[in-house]
Amino acid sequence: MRVVIVEDNVLLAEGLALLLRTEGHLVAATVDTADGFLAAVEKHRPDIAVVDVRLPPTFRDEGVRAAIEVRRRHPRQPILVLSQYVEQTYATELLAGGGGGIGYLLKDRVSRISEFVDALARVAAGGTAMDPEVISQLLTRRRADHPVESLSPRENEVLGLMAEGRSNGDIAALLTITERAVHKHVGNIFMKLGLPPSDSGHRRVLAVLSYLSTV
Amino acid sequence: MGAVIGVRRRGWQAVRATGRLLLGLLLVPVCLIGLALFLLTFVSSATFIGLIILPYVVRLNRWIAGRGRRVAAGWLGRPVTAEYATIEGGVLARARIVLGDPMTWRDTAWIAGHIVTGPILAALGLGVWAALGFGPSLPIWWWAPLPEHAVYLLGFAVDSWPRVIVAVPLLVAAVATAGSYVLPWLATAEAVLTRLLLATPERVRLAERVAELTETRTAALDAHGAELRRIERDLHDGAQARLVSIAMRLGVAERMLAADPDQAATLIAEARLSTEETMTELRDIIRGMYPPILADRGLPGAVAALAARCPIPVAATVTGVDRLPAAVEAAAYFVVAEALTNVARHSAAATATVHVSAADDLLTLRVSDDGRGGADETAGTGLAGIRRRVAAFDGGTDLSSPPGGPTTLTVELPCG
């Protein structure tokens, strides 16, 4: 895959490039500003862009804003946003466009190479990768009468992984259960939450996330 | 047109001034009672009974002075305020407090003075109206069988109808003009006199403010110091120690790499796991110091994020908040976060609202919910924490939570 890296910290940019090259990807460009990001996407049309949230000059949320702007111009451009901390608000904003190919992960996750590379591939293929921390922000402190509370512990695990953007196959592998069992759990979850059943993939993630953030 | 409005306004001012003077006059009998009681009690305060009664008489005089302040404030158009010492403790302590409070003596002086000035000023004011009434009645005086059969006005004999017709309007106009100046002047004189005696002098107010600020500054320094120590401890015992252990594991793994690759791989995996824990810990420490969302989005964005994260629906509005001092923003953020946590945990509310607004160097936070109310400040540490945090910024915290709700927490933080 051809990757554009948007990261102003040289140490992190080099580490990320090393990691990607080791995994057999091509780093098309490394830029350190939001404007550079827009230009690099225009020029290289990468398979995926990996973007830091804080960029010069103000070091606030330039990365998120730039990602949204890039998506406005190129709705199919896959983008993986990396950050030292995650905010549910940013996740909602990134997903608001509706299309797939969006990832939002803590920088910590990069250290689990295989999981990170999986997430990268998933996003590049038009899927979703939401950080477990975002999901737990959405799931914690629910009230006792919330429908989510009626899920069994296993269904809760499946819901979390589903919201992260994992496929049924992934979920089955991670929980060491059969794909048929996952399929059944997913059916039960959608029934208990009163959501219309949706096929696997990005639309399912959106349904679950919007459900969790609005109810 | 303008002249007519001007005349009407002057006339209305004169009427208002008369009202104030009459209100002052009404207070005179009360003042007489208050002064008499005070003198009696003061003289008898050599006895135990006198000491017991004294604070009550002082309270009465404070009330009377309070009325006087209201009358003066109504005329001056701005509050006339005083700060009294709080009367508390045993009989001797209470007597000592009221006798030691300079305001007691100022009140008494005003009451004594008002007994004299009140009637004089009111009489002068009423005299103006009497003079005004005298004008139209002039023909009667002239026409009535008086010895000289003439009325003299400033040496001018009013002794024929034409002269009456000229003199009456002139007299009325002169008195009305003079009255429209004299009446407000009288009311102002009374109000200024009152303010002079009954408002706590600026010097005293400033001294009290300095004492208050010194106290909150000490609290702020303490809180700041405690915060620094906590961060130092967290970094020292947590992240720093973890990094040392990671470095050690990696060092050992490096030496083992050739001899025992499996063992080296295990150590490296442990080191990686440990870095993840370190990162989580650092993130928590940073969030506790200054939440990153606050740096990214300022208070409006951070409050919106808090509202979005709350398990119950929260309507958040933020107005007039530009960039504030970072410390104030952080304090405001933690107050809202803590308040919403309390709402989610204890209130059983269906919805909550957060309103944040800044005006005149004052940041106001209001968090309300439609829950069961009856919040107990002593039960948890949440509210006490909010109070302490706010007090360190010389701010104010107010909690209203009647049983059955609604609960409203209002916090004011100076941000100038």
mmCIF file of C-alpha atoms in Angstrom, chain A:
data_model
loop_
_atom_site.group_PDB
_atom_site.id
_atom_site.type_symbol
_atom_site.label_atom_id
_atom_site.label_comp_id
_atom_site.label_asym_id
_atom_site.label_seq_id
_atom_site.Cartn_x
_atom_site.Cartn_y
_atom_site.Cartn_z
ATOM 1 C CA MET A 1 0.000 0.000 0.000
ATOM 2 C CA ARG A 2 1.078 3.548 -0.597
ATOM 3 C CA VAL A 3 0.819 5.559 2.593
ATOM 4 C CA VAL A 4 1.001 9.268 3.381
ATOM 5 C CA ILE A 5 2.150 10.043 6.913
ATOM 6 C CA VAL A 6 1.052 13.322 8.503
ATOM 7 C CA GLU A 7 3.044 13.756 11.706
ATOM 8 C CA ASP A 8 5.045 16.725 12.965
ATOM 9 C CA ASN A 9 7.074 14.833 15.557
ATOM 10 C CA VAL A 10 10.147 13.578 13.688
ATOM 11 C CA LEU A 11 10.731 10.659 16.060
ATOM 12 C CA LEU A 12 7.201 9.369 15.648
ATOM 13 C CA ALA A 13 7.143 9.983 11.882
ATOM 14 C CA GLU A 14 10.370 8.017 11.427
ATOM 15 C CA GLY A 15 9.154 5.201 13.696
ATOM 16 C CA LEU A 16 5.918 4.960 11.783
ATOM 17 C CA ALA A 17 7.744 4.959 8.421
ATOM 18 C CA LEU A 18 10.109 2.244 9.650
ATOM 19 C CA LEU A 19 7.182 0.140 10.819
ATOM 20 C CA LEU A 20 5.273 0.549 7.565
ATOM 21 C CA ARG A 21 8.304 -0.219 5.385
ATOM 22 C CA THR A 22 9.086 -3.286 7.460
ATOM 23 C CA GLU A 23 5.555 -4.465 6.819
ATOM 24 C CA GLY A 24 6.090 -4.021 3.091
ATOM 25 C CA HIS A 25 4.243 -0.763 2.546
ATOM 26 C CA LEU A 26 5.452 2.239 0.610
ATOM 27 C CA VAL A 27 5.612 5.605 2.329
ATOM 28 C CA ALA A 28 4.724 8.012 -0.481
ATOM 29 C CA ALA A 29 5.265 11.151 1.584
ATOM 30 C CA THR A 30 5.756 12.357 5.127
ATOM 31 C CA VAL A 31 4.332 15.820 5.811
ATOM 32 C CA ASP A 32 3.949 17.814 9.014
ATOM 33 C CA THR A 33 1.115 20.282 8.400
ATOM 34 C CA ALA A 34 -2.558 20.199 7.521
ATOM 35 C CA ASP A 35 -1.927 22.034 4.242
ATOM 36 C CA GLY A 36 0.829 19.576 3.390
ATOM 37 C CA PHE A 37 -1.637 16.780 4.085
ATOM 38 C CA LEU A 38 -4.175 18.182 1.606
ATOM 39 C CA ALA A 39 -1.469 18.675 -1.029
ATOM 40 C CA ALA A 40 0.008 15.197 -0.510
ATOM 41 C CA VAL A 41 -3.394 13.567 -0.924
ATOM 42 C CA GLU A 42 -3.943 15.516 -4.162
ATOM 43 C CA LYS A 43 -0.522 14.573 -5.452
ATOM 44 C CA HIS A 44 -0.129 10.936 -4.402
ATOM 45 C CA ARG A 45 -3.708 9.709 -4.009
ATOM 46 C CA PRO A 46 -2.450 7.243 -1.356
ATOM 47 C CA ASP A 47 -4.218 4.019 -0.371
ATOM 48 C CA ILE A 48 -4.363 5.407 3.133
ATOM 49 C CA ALA A 49 -3.252 8.481 5.078
ATOM 50 C CA VAL A 50 -2.090 8.172 8.681
ATOM 51 C CA VAL A 51 -2.730 11.480 10.439
ATOM 52 C CA ASP A 52 -1.747 12.887 13.830
ATOM 53 C CA VAL A 53 -4.424 15.009 15.564
ATOM 54 C CA ARG A 54 -2.141 17.778 16.802
ATOM 55 C CA LEU A 55 -0.282 19.618 14.089
ATOM 56 C CA PRO A 56 1.395 23.001 13.753
ATOM 57 C CA PRO A 57 0.778 25.867 14.063
ATOM 58 C CA THR A 58 -1.604 25.718 17.029
ATOM 59 C CA PHE A 59 -1.212 22.053 18.018
ATOM 60 C CA ARG A 60 -4.881 21.569 18.699
ATOM 61 C CA ASP A 61 -7.176 19.463 16.512
ATOM 62 C CA GLU A 62 -5.815 20.431 13.057
ATOM 63 C CA GLY A 63 -5.484 16.747 12.123
ATOM 64 C CA VAL A 64 -9.170 16.039 12.710
ATOM 65 C CA ARG A 65 -10.243 19.155 10.822
ATOM 66 C CA ALA A 66 -7.892 18.393 7.945
ATOM 67 C CA ALA A 67 -9.136 14.794 7.787
ATOM 68 C CA ILE A 68 -12.725 16.036 7.564
ATOM 69 C CA GLU A 69 -11.705 18.518 4.841
ATOM 70 C CA VAL A 70 -9.878 15.828 2.840
ATOM 71 C CA ARG A 71 -12.933 13.597 3.105
ATOM 72 C CA ARG A 72 -15.139 16.416 1.905
ATOM 73 C CA ARG A 73 -13.011 16.734 -1.225
ATOM 74 C CA HIS A 74 -12.291 13.021 -1.661
ATOM 75 C CA PRO A 75 -15.080 11.112 0.077
ATOM 76 C CA ARG A 76 -13.434 7.744 -0.566
ATOM 77 C CA GLN A 77 -9.943 8.603 0.699
ATOM 78 C CA PRO A 78 -9.200 6.205 3.602
ATOM 79 C CA ILE A 79 -7.801 8.021 6.637
ATOM 80 C CA LEU A 80 -6.482 6.652 9.906
ATOM 81 C CA VAL A 81 -6.282 9.291 12.643
ATOM 82 C CA LEU A 82 -3.803 8.663 15.436
ATOM 83 C CA SER A 83 -3.739 10.536 18.723
ATOM 84 C CA GLN A 84 -2.165 10.507 22.170
ATOM 85 C CA TYR A 85 -5.682 10.615 23.596
ATOM 86 C CA VAL A 86 -9.084 9.853 22.171
ATOM 87 C CA GLU A 87 -12.287 11.846 22.444
ATOM 88 C CA GLN A 88 -15.654 10.434 21.562
ATOM 89 C CA THR A 89 -16.533 13.855 20.096
ATOM 90 C CA TYR A 90 -13.773 13.548 17.499
ATOM 91 C CA ALA A 91 -14.890 10.014 16.608
ATOM 92 C CA THR A 92 -18.421 11.291 16.037
ATOM 93 C CA GLU A 93 -17.119 14.125 13.851
ATOM 94 C CA LEU A 94 -14.929 11.821 11.783
ATOM 95 C CA LEU A 95 -17.787 9.388 11.226
ATOM 96 C CA ALA A 96 -20.336 12.112 10.502
ATOM 97 C CA GLY A 97 -19.478 12.032 6.771
ATOM 98 C CA GLY A 98 -21.083 8.624 6.596
ATOM 99 C CA GLY A 99 -18.689 6.772 4.281
ATOM 100 C CA GLY A 100 -16.334 4.001 5.350
ATOM 101 C CA GLY A 101 -12.561 4.028 5.368
ATOM 102 C CA ILE A 102 -12.146 5.878 8.660
ATOM 103 C CA GLY A 103 -9.991 4.892 11.569
ATOM 104 C CA TYR A 104 -9.388 6.595 14.905
ATOM 105 C CA LEU A 105 -6.848 4.975 17.194
ATOM 106 C CA LEU A 106 -4.627 5.768 20.137
ATOM 107 C CA LYS A 107 -0.964 5.994 19.212
ATOM 108 C CA ASP A 108 -0.355 3.283 21.815
ATOM 109 C CA ARG A 109 -1.994 0.750 19.512
ATOM 110 C CA VAL A 110 0.844 1.060 17.038
ATOM 111 C CA SER A 111 3.018 -1.070 19.319
ATOM 112 C CA ARG A 112 0.830 -4.127 18.671
ATOM 113 C CA ILE A 113 2.099 -4.349 15.161
ATOM 114 C CA SER A 114 -0.158 -7.057 13.787
ATOM 115 C CA GLU A 115 -3.313 -5.443 15.182
ATOM 116 C CA PHE A 116 -2.228 -2.065 13.884
ATOM 117 C CA VAL A 117 -1.487 -3.457 10.439
ATOM 118 C CA ASP A 118 -4.871 -5.211 10.467
ATOM 119 C CA ALA A 119 -6.611 -1.960 11.304
ATOM 120 C CA LEU A 120 -4.653 -0.195 8.572
ATOM 121 C CA ALA A 121 -5.712 -2.783 5.994
ATOM 122 C CA ARG A 122 -9.310 -2.674 7.188
ATOM 123 C CA VAL A 123 -9.538 1.101 6.836
ATOM 124 C CA ALA A 124 -7.771 1.050 3.455
ATOM 125 C CA ALA A 125 -10.379 -1.464 2.298
ATOM 126 C CA GLY A 126 -13.195 0.904 3.262
ATOM 127 C CA GLY A 127 -13.835 -0.487 6.723
ATOM 128 C CA THR A 128 -13.684 1.133 10.146
ATOM 129 C CA ALA A 129 -11.257 0.999 13.057
ATOM 130 C CA MET A 130 -12.437 2.640 16.244
ATOM 131 C CA ASP A 131 -10.233 2.596 19.307
ATOM 132 C CA PRO A 132 -11.538 0.387 22.142
ATOM 133 C CA GLU A 133 -11.144 3.470 24.361
ATOM 134 C CA VAL A 134 -13.749 5.330 22.288
ATOM 135 C CA ILE A 135 -16.094 2.385 22.608
ATOM 136 C CA SER A 136 -15.560 2.163 26.341
ATOM 137 C CA GLN A 137 -16.254 5.903 26.642
ATOM 138 C CA LEU A 138 -19.537 5.187 24.909
ATOM 139 C CA LEU A 139 -20.319 2.119 26.974
ATOM 140 C CA THR A 140 -19.340 3.230 30.478
ATOM 141 C CA ARG A 141 -21.619 4.891 32.950
ATOM 142 C CA ARG A 142 -24.818 3.737 31.257
ATOM 143 C CA ARG A 143 -27.882 3.881 33.425
ATOM 144 C CA ALA A 144 -29.345 0.708 34.900
ATOM 145 C CA ASP A 145 -32.443 0.783 32.687
ATOM 146 C CA HIS A 146 -30.448 1.241 29.478
ATOM 147 C CA PRO A 147 -31.067 -1.545 26.904
ATOM 148 C CA VAL A 148 -27.299 -2.137 26.725
ATOM 149 C CA GLU A 149 -27.498 -3.367 30.316
ATOM 150 C CA SER A 150 -29.680 -6.270 29.188
ATOM 151 C CA LEU A 151 -26.840 -7.729 27.096
ATOM 152 C CA SER A 152 -24.980 -10.759 28.359
ATOM 153 C CA PRO A 153 -21.237 -10.339 29.082
ATOM 154 C CA ARG A 154 -20.373 -12.196 25.875
ATOM 155 C CA GLU A 155 -22.784 -10.056 23.863
ATOM 156 C CA ASN A 156 -21.139 -6.991 25.391
ATOM 157 C CA GLU A 157 -17.751 -8.171 24.165
ATOM 158 C CA VAL A 158 -19.171 -8.785 20.702
ATOM 159 C CA LEU A 159 -20.824 -5.347 20.703
ATOM 160 C CA GLY A 160 -17.529 -3.694 21.626
ATOM 161 C CA LEU A 161 -15.580 -5.464 18.879
ATOM 162 C CA MET A 162 -18.346 -4.804 16.382
ATOM 163 C CA ALA A 163 -18.252 -1.097 17.243
ATOM 164 C CA GLU A 164 -14.475 -1.090 16.733
ATOM 165 C CA GLY A 165 -15.199 -2.148 13.177
ATOM 166 C CA ARG A 166 -14.192 -5.815 13.319
ATOM 167 C CA SER A 167 -15.698 -8.346 10.964
ATOM 168 C CA ASN A 168 -17.515 -11.444 12.192
ATOM 169 C CA GLY A 169 -14.476 -13.522 11.259
ATOM 170 C CA ASP A 170 -12.185 -11.291 13.316
ATOM 171 C CA ILE A 171 -14.523 -11.370 16.271
ATOM 172 C CA ALA A 172 -14.733 -15.145 16.122
ATOM 173 C CA ALA A 173 -10.952 -15.424 16.063
ATOM 174 C CA LEU A 174 -10.445 -12.937 18.910
ATOM 175 C CA LEU A 175 -13.013 -14.556 21.171
ATOM 176 C CA THR A 176 -12.121 -18.091 20.019
ATOM 177 C CA ILE A 177 -15.685 -18.978 19.114
ATOM 178 C CA THR A 178 -17.203 -20.020 15.805
ATOM 179 C CA GLU A 179 -18.378 -17.502 13.253
ATOM 180 C CA ARG A 180 -21.856 -19.018 13.531
ATOM 181 C CA ALA A 181 -21.882 -18.194 17.241
ATOM 182 C CA VAL A 182 -20.811 -14.618 16.476
ATOM 183 C CA HIS A 183 -23.586 -14.339 13.936
ATOM 184 C CA LYS A 184 -26.105 -15.458 16.564
ATOM 185 C CA HIS A 185 -24.770 -12.999 19.155
ATOM 186 C CA VAL A 186 -24.967 -10.152 16.647
ATOM 187 C CA GLY A 187 -28.568 -11.058 15.870
ATOM 188 C CA ASN A 188 -29.422 -11.060 19.588
ATOM 189 C CA ILE A 189 -27.701 -7.712 20.156
ATOM 190 C CA PHE A 190 -29.571 -5.989 17.345
ATOM 191 C CA MET A 191 -32.841 -7.445 18.633
ATOM 192 C CA LYS A 192 -32.254 -6.395 22.253
ATOM 193 C CA LEU A 193 -31.239 -2.874 21.222
ATOM 194 C CA GLY A 194 -34.165 -2.634 18.822
ATOM 195 C CA LEU A 195 -31.928 -1.873 15.837
ATOM 196 C CA PRO A 196 -32.827 -2.986 12.307
ATOM 197 C CA PRO A 197 -30.502 -5.835 11.335
ATOM 198 C CA SER A 198 -27.731 -4.597 9.042
ATOM 199 C CA ASP A 199 -25.092 -6.413 7.067
ATOM 200 C CA SER A 200 -21.563 -6.575 8.310
ATOM 201 C CA GLY A 201 -19.126 -3.768 7.656
ATOM 202 C CA HIS A 202 -19.143 -0.047 7.998
ATOM 203 C CA ARG A 203 -22.891 0.511 8.092
ATOM 204 C CA ARG A 204 -23.121 -1.797 11.055
ATOM 205 C CA VAL A 205 -20.482 0.193 12.904
ATOM 206 C CA LEU A 206 -22.295 3.440 12.195
ATOM 207 C CA ALA A 207 -25.579 1.991 13.409
ATOM 208 C CA VAL A 208 -24.039 0.777 16.644
ATOM 209 C CA LEU A 209 -22.004 3.941 17.281
ATOM 210 C CA SER A 210 -24.834 6.329 16.584
ATOM 211 C CA TYR A 211 -27.067 4.218 18.786
ATOM 212 C CA LEU A 212 -24.577 4.352 21.632
ATOM 213 C CA SER A 213 -23.903 8.070 21.341
ATOM 214 C CA THR A 214 -27.502 9.219 21.081
ATOM 215 C CA VAL A 215 -29.498 6.934 23.390
#
